[in-house]
PDB file of C-alpha atoms in Angstrom:
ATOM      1  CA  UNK A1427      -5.797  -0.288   2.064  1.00 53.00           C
ATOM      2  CA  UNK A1428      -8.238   1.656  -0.309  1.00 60.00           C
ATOM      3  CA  UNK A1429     -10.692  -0.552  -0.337  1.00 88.00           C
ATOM      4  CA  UNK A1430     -14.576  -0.443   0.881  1.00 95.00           C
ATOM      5  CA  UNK A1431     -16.335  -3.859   1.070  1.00 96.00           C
ATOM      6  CA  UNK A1432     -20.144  -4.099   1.111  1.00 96.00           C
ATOM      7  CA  UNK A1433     -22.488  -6.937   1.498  1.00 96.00           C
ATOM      8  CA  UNK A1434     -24.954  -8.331   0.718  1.00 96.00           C
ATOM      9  CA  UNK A1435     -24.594  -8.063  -3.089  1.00 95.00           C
ATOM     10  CA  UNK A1436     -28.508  -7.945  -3.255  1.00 96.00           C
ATOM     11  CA  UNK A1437     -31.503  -7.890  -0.974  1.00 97.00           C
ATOM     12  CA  UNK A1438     -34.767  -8.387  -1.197  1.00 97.00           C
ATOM     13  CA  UNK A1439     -37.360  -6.860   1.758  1.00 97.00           C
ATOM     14  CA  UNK A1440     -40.829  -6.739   2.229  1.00 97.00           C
ATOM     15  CA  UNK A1441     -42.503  -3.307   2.362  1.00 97.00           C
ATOM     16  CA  UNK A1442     -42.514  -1.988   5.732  1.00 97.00           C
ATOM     17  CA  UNK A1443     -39.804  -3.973   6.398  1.00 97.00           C
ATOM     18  CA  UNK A1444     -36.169  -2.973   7.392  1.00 97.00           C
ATOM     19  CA  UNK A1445     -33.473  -3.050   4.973  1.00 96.00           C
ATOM     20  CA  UNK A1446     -29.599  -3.200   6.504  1.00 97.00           C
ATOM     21  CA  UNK A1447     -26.649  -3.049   4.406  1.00 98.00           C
ATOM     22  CA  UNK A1448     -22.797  -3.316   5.870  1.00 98.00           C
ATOM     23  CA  UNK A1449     -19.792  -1.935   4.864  1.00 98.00           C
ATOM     24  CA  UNK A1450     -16.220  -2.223   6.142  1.00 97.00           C
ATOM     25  CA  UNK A1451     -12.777  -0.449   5.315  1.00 96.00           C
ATOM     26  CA  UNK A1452      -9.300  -0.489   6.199  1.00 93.00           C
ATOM     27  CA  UNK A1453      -7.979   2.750   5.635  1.00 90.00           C
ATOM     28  CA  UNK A1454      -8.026   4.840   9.162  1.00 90.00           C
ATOM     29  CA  UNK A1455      -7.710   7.638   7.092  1.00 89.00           C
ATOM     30  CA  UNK A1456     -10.975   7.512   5.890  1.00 91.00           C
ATOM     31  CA  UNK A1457     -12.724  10.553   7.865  1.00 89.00           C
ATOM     32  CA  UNK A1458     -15.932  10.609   5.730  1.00 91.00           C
ATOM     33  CA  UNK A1459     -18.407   8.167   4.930  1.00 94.00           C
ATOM     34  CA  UNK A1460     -21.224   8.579   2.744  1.00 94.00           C
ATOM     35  CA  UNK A1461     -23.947   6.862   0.994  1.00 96.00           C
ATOM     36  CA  UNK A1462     -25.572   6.730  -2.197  1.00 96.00           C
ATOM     37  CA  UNK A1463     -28.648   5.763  -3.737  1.00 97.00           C
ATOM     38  CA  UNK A1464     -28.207   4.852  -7.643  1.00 95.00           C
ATOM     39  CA  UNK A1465     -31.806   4.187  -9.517  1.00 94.00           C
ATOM     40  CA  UNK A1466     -31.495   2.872 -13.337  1.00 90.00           C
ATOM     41  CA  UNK A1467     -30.491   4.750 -15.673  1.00 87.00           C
ATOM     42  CA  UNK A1468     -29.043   7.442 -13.441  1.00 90.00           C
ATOM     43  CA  UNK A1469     -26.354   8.574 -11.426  1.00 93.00           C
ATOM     44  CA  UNK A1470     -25.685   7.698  -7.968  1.00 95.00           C
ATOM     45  CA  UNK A1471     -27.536  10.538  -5.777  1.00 94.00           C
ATOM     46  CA  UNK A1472     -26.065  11.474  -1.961  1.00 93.00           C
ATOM     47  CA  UNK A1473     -28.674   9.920   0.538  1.00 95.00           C
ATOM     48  CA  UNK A1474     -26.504  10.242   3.671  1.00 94.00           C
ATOM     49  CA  UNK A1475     -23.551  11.109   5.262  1.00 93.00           C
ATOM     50  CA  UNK A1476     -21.646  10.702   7.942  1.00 93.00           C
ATOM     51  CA  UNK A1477     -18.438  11.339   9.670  1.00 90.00           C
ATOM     52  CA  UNK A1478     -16.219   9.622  12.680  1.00 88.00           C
ATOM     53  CA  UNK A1479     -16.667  11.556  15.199  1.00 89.00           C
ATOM     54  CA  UNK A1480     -20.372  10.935  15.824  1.00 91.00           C
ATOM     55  CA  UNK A1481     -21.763   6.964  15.568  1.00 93.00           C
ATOM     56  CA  UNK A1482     -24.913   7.324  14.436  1.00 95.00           C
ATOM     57  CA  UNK A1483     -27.196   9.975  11.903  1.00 95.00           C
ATOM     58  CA  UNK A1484     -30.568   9.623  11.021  1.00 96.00           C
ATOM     59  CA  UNK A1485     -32.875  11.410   8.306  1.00 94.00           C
ATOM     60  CA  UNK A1486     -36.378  10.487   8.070  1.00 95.00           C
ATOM     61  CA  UNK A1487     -36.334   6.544   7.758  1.00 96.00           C
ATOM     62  CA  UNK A1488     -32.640   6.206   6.578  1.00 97.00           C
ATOM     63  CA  UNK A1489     -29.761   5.666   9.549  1.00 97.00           C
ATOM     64  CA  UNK A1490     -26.317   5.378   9.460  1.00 96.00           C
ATOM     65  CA  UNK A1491     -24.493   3.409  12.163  1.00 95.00           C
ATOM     66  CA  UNK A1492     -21.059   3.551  12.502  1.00 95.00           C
ATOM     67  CA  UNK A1493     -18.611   2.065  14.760  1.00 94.00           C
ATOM     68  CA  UNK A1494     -15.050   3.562  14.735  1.00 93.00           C
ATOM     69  CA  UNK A1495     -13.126   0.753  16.170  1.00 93.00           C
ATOM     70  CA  UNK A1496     -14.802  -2.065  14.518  1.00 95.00           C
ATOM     71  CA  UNK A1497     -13.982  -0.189  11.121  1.00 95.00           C
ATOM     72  CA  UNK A1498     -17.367  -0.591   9.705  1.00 96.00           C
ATOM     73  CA  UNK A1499     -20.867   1.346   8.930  1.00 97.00           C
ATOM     74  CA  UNK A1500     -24.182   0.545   7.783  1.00 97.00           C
ATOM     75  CA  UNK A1501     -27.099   1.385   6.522  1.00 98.00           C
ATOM     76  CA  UNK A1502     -30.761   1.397   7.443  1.00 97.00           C
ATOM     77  CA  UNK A1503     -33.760   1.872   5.756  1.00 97.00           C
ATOM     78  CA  UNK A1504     -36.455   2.236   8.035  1.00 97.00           C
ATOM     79  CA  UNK A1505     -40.062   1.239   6.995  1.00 97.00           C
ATOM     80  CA  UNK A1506     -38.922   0.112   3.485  1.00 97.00           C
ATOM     81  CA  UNK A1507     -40.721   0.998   0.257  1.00 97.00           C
ATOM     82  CA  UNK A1508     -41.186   0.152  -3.222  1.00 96.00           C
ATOM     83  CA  UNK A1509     -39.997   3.227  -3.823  1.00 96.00           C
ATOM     84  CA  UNK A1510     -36.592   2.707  -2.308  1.00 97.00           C
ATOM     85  CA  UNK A1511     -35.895  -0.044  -4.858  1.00 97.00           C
ATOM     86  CA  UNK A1512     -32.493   1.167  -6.040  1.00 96.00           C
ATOM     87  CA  UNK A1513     -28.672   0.103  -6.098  1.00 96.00           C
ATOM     88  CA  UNK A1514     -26.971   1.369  -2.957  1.00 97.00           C
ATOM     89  CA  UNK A1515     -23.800   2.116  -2.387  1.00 96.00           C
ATOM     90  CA  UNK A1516     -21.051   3.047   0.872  1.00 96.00           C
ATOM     91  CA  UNK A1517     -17.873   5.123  -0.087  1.00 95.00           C
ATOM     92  CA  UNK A1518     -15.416   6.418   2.083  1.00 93.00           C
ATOM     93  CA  UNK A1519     -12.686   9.569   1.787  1.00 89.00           C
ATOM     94  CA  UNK A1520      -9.949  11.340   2.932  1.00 84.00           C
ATOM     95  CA  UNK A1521      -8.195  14.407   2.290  1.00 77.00           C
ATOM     96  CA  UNK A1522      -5.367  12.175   2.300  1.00 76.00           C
ATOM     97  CA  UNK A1523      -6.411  10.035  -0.394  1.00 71.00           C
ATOM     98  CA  UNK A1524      -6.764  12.770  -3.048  1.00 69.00           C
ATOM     99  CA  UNK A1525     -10.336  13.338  -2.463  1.00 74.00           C
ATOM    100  CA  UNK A1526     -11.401  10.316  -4.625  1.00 83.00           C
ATOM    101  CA  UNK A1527     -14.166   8.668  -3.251  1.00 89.00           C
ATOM    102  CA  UNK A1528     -13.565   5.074  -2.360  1.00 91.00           C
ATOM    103  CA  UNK A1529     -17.165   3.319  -3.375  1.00 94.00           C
ATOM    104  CA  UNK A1530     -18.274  -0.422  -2.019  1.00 95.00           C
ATOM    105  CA  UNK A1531     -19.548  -2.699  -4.866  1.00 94.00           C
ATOM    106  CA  UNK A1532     -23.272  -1.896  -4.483  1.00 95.00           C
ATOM    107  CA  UNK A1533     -26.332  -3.460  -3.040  1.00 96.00           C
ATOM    108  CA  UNK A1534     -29.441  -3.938  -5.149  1.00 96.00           C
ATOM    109  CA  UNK A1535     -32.034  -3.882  -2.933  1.00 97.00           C
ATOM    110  CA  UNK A1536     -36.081  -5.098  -4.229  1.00 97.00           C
ATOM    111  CA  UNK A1537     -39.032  -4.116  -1.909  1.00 97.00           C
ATOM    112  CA  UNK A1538     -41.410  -6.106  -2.506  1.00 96.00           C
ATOM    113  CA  UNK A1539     -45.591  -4.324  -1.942  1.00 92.00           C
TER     114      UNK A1539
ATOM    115  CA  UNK B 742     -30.181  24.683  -9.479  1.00 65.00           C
ATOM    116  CA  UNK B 743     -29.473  23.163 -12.382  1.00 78.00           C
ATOM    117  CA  UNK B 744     -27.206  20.013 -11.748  1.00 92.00           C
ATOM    118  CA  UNK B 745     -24.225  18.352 -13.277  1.00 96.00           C
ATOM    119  CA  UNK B 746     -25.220  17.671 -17.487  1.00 97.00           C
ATOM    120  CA  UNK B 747     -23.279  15.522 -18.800  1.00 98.00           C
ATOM    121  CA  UNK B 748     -23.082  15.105 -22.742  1.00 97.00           C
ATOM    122  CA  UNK B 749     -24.156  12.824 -24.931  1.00 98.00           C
ATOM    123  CA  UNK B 750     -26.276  10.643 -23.030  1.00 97.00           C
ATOM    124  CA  UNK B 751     -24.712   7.870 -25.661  1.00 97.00           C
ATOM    125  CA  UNK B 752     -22.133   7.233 -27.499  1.00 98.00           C
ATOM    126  CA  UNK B 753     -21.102   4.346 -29.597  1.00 98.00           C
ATOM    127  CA  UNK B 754     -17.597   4.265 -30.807  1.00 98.00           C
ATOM    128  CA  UNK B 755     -15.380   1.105 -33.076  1.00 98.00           C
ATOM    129  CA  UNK B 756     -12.548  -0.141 -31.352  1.00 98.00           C
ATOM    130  CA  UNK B 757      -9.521   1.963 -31.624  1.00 98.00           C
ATOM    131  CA  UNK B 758     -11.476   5.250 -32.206  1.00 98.00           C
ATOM    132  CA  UNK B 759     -11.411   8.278 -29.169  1.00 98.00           C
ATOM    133  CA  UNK B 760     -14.058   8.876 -27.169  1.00 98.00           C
ATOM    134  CA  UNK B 761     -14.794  12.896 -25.827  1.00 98.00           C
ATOM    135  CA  UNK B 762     -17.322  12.958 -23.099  1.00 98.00           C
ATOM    136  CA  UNK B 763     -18.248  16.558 -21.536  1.00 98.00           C
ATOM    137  CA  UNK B 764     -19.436  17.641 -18.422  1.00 98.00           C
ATOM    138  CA  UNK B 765     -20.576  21.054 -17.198  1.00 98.00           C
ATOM    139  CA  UNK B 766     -20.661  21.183 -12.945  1.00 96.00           C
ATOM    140  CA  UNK B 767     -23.080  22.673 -10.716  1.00 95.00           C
ATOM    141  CA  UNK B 768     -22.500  26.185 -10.824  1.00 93.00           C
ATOM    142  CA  UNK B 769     -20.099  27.510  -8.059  1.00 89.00           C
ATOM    143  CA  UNK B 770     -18.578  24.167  -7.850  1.00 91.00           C
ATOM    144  CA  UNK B 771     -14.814  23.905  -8.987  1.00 91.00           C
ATOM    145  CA  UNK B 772     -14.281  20.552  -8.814  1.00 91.00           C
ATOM    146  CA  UNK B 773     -14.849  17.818 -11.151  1.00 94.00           C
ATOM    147  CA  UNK B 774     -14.450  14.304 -10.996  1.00 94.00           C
ATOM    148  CA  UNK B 775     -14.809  11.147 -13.616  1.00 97.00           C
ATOM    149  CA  UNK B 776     -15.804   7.564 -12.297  1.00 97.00           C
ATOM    150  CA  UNK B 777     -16.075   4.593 -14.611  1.00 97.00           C
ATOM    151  CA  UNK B 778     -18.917   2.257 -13.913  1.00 95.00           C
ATOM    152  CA  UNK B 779     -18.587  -0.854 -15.904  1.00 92.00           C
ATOM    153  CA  UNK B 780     -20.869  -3.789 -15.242  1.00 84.00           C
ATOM    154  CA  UNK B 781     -19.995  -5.664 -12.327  1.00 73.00           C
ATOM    155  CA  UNK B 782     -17.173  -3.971 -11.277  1.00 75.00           C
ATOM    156  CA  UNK B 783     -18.754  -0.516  -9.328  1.00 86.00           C
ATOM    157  CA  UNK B 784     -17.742   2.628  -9.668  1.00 93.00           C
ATOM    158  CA  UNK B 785     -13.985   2.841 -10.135  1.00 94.00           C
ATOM    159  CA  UNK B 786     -12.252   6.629 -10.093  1.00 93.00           C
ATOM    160  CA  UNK B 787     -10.351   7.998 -12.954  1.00 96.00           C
ATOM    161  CA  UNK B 788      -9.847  11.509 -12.697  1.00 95.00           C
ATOM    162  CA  UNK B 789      -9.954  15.089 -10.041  1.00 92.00           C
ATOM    163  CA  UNK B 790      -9.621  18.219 -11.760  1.00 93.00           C
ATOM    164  CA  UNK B 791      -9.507  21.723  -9.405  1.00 90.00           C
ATOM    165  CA  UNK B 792      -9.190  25.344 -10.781  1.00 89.00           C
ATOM    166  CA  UNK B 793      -8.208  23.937 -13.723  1.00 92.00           C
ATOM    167  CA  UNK B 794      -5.407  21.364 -12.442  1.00 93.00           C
ATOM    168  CA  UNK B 795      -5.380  17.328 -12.446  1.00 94.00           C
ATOM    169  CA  UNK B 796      -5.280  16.952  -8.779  1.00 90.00           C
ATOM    170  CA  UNK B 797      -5.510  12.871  -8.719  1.00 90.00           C
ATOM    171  CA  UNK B 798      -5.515  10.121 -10.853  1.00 93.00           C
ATOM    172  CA  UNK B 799      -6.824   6.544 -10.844  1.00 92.00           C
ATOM    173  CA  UNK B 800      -5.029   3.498 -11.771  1.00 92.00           C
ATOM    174  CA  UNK B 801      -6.277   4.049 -15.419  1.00 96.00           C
ATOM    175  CA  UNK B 802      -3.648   3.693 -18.097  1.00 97.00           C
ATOM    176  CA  UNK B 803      -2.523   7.059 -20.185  1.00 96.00           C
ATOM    177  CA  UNK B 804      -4.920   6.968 -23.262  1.00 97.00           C
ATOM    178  CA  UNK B 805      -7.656   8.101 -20.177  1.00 98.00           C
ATOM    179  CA  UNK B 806      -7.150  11.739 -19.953  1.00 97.00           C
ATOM    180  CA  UNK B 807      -8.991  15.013 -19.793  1.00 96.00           C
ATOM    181  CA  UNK B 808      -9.201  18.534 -18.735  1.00 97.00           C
ATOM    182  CA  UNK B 809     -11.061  21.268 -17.010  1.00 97.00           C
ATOM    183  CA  UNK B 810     -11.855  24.597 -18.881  1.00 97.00           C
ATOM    184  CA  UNK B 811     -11.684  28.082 -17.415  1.00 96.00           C
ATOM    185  CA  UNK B 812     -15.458  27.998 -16.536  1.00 95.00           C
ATOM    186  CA  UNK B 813     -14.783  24.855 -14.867  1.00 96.00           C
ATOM    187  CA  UNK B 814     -16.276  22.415 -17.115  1.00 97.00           C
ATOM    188  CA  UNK B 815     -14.498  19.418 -17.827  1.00 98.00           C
ATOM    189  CA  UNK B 816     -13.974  16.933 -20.551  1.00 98.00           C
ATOM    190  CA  UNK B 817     -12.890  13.489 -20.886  1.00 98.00           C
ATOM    191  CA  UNK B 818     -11.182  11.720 -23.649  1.00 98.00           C
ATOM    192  CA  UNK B 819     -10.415   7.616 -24.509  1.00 98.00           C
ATOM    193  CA  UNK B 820      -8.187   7.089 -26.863  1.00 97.00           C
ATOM    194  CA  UNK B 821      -7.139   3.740 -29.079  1.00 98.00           C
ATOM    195  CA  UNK B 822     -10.884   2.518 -27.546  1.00 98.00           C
ATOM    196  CA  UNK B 823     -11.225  -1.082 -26.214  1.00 97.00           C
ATOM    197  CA  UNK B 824     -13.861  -3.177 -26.062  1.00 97.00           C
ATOM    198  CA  UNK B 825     -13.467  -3.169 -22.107  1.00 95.00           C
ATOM    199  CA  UNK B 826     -14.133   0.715 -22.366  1.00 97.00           C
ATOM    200  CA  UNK B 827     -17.503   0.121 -22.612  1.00 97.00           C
ATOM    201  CA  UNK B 828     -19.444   1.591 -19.185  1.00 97.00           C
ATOM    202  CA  UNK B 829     -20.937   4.149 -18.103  1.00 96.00           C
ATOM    203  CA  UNK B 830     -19.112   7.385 -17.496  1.00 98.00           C
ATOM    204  CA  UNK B 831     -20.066   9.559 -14.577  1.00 97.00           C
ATOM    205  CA  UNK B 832     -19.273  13.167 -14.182  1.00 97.00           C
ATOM    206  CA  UNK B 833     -19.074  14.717 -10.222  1.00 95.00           C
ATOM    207  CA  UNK B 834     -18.932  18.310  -8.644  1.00 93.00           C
ATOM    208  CA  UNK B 835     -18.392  19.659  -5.765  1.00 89.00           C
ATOM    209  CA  UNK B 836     -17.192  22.736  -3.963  1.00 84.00           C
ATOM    210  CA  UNK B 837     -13.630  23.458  -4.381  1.00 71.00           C
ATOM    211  CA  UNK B 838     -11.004  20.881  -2.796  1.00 64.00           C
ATOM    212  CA  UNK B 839     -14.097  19.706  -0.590  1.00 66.00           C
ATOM    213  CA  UNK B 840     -13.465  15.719   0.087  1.00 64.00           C
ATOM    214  CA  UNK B 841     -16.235  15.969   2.959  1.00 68.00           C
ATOM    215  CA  UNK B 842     -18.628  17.673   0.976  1.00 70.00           C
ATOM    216  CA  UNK B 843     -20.437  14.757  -1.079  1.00 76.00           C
ATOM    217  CA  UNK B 844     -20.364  14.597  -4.710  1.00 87.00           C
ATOM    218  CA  UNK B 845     -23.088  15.670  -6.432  1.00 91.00           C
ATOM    219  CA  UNK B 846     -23.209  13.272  -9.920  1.00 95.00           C
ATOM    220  CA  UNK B 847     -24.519  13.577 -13.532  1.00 96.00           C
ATOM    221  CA  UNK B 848     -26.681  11.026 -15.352  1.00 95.00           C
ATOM    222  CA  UNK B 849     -23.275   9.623 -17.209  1.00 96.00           C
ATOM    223  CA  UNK B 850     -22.302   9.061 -20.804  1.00 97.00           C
ATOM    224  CA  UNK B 851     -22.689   5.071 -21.641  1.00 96.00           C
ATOM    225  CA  UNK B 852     -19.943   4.108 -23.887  1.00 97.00           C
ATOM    226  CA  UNK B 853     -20.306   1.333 -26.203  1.00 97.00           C
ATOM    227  CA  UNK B 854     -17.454   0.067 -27.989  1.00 97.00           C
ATOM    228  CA  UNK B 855     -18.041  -2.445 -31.001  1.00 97.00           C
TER     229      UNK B 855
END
């Protein structure tokens, strides 16, 4: 009941393109849902957040979508660039669960110029 | 700000040796966690440490353990080291007890075994 699945594994876009990555989970618990961007070499860094009372956030070109009842999120990057070439990955927590973040196993997403 | 340092960068133990990894938080933040990212498999959880308590645990066996230090930096030690040890180590922080804060993570220690 812990687990966050994410798909696709990898992606590859073309720049100015949009990039959409899915996650679902099964714990109902789960009352916060962030993202992360991970670039080699370096730890994962918070891109996004988001929580279940609203269903959807935006900052600058990166949205979260979220859909309570359906028991999944995503992620879109807007206007993709090279730049944005990184691992992503979903994660999910309660209070409940010890405050451990529950991570999805990661897209690699390529933006190609 | 500085962020979360986490030391050494690497580290390359023989199998059966222990491991110490260390990790100094963003200052003001009480809480530490450890995640083990090993190729192919994500980023699994091992450890929460709050004011100076475990708080949670991951399904890691015993010889994973650690602790935090009265100016809430933590360390994390692998004992009898396996070959499947081997990852990268990541260090979190965040404000005390906060699960809907976001983690703020270090660079990680990458752990070679041979």
């Amino acid at each position: 009941q812990q687990q966050v699945k994410q798909s696709p594994q990898s992606l590859i876009v073309q720049k100015g393109g949009i990039s959409i990555i899915n996650c679902a989970y099964e714990n109902t618990a789960f009352d916060y849902f962030p993202w992360y961007q991970q670039f080699p070499g370096k730890g994962p860094a918070l891109l996004i957040a988001i929580r279940p009372d609203v269903s959807e956030k935006k900052e600058g070109r990166f949205t979260i979508s979220f859909n309570k009842s359906a028991k999944q999120f995503s992620l879109h990057i807007m206007d993709s660039q090279p730049g944005d070439s990184a691992t992503y990955f979903c994660a999910a927590s309660s209070k409940a669960a010890g405050n451990k973040l529950t991570f999805g196993g990661g897209t690699r997403v390529l933006v190609k110029p | 700000e500085a962020g979360v340092t986490q030391s050494p960068t690497h580290l390359i133990k023989t199998r059966g040796q222990q491991a110490t990894l260390r990790c100094s938080p963003i200052s003001g933040h009480t809480s530490v966690y450890w995640y083990q990212q090993a190729l192919g498999l994500g980023l699994q959880f091992l450890l929460w440490y709050d004011e100076g308590e475990e708080r949670n645990r991951g399904n890691f066996p015993p010889r994973f353990s650690g602790r935090q230090f009265p100016n809430y930096s933590s360390e994390l030690n692998v004992n009898a080291l396996e070959l499947e040890d081997s990852a990268l180590y990541l260090c979190a922080s965040s404000p005390t007890g906060r699960h809907n804060y976001g983690y703020t993570f270090g660079s990680g220690t990458r752990l070679t075994v041979v």
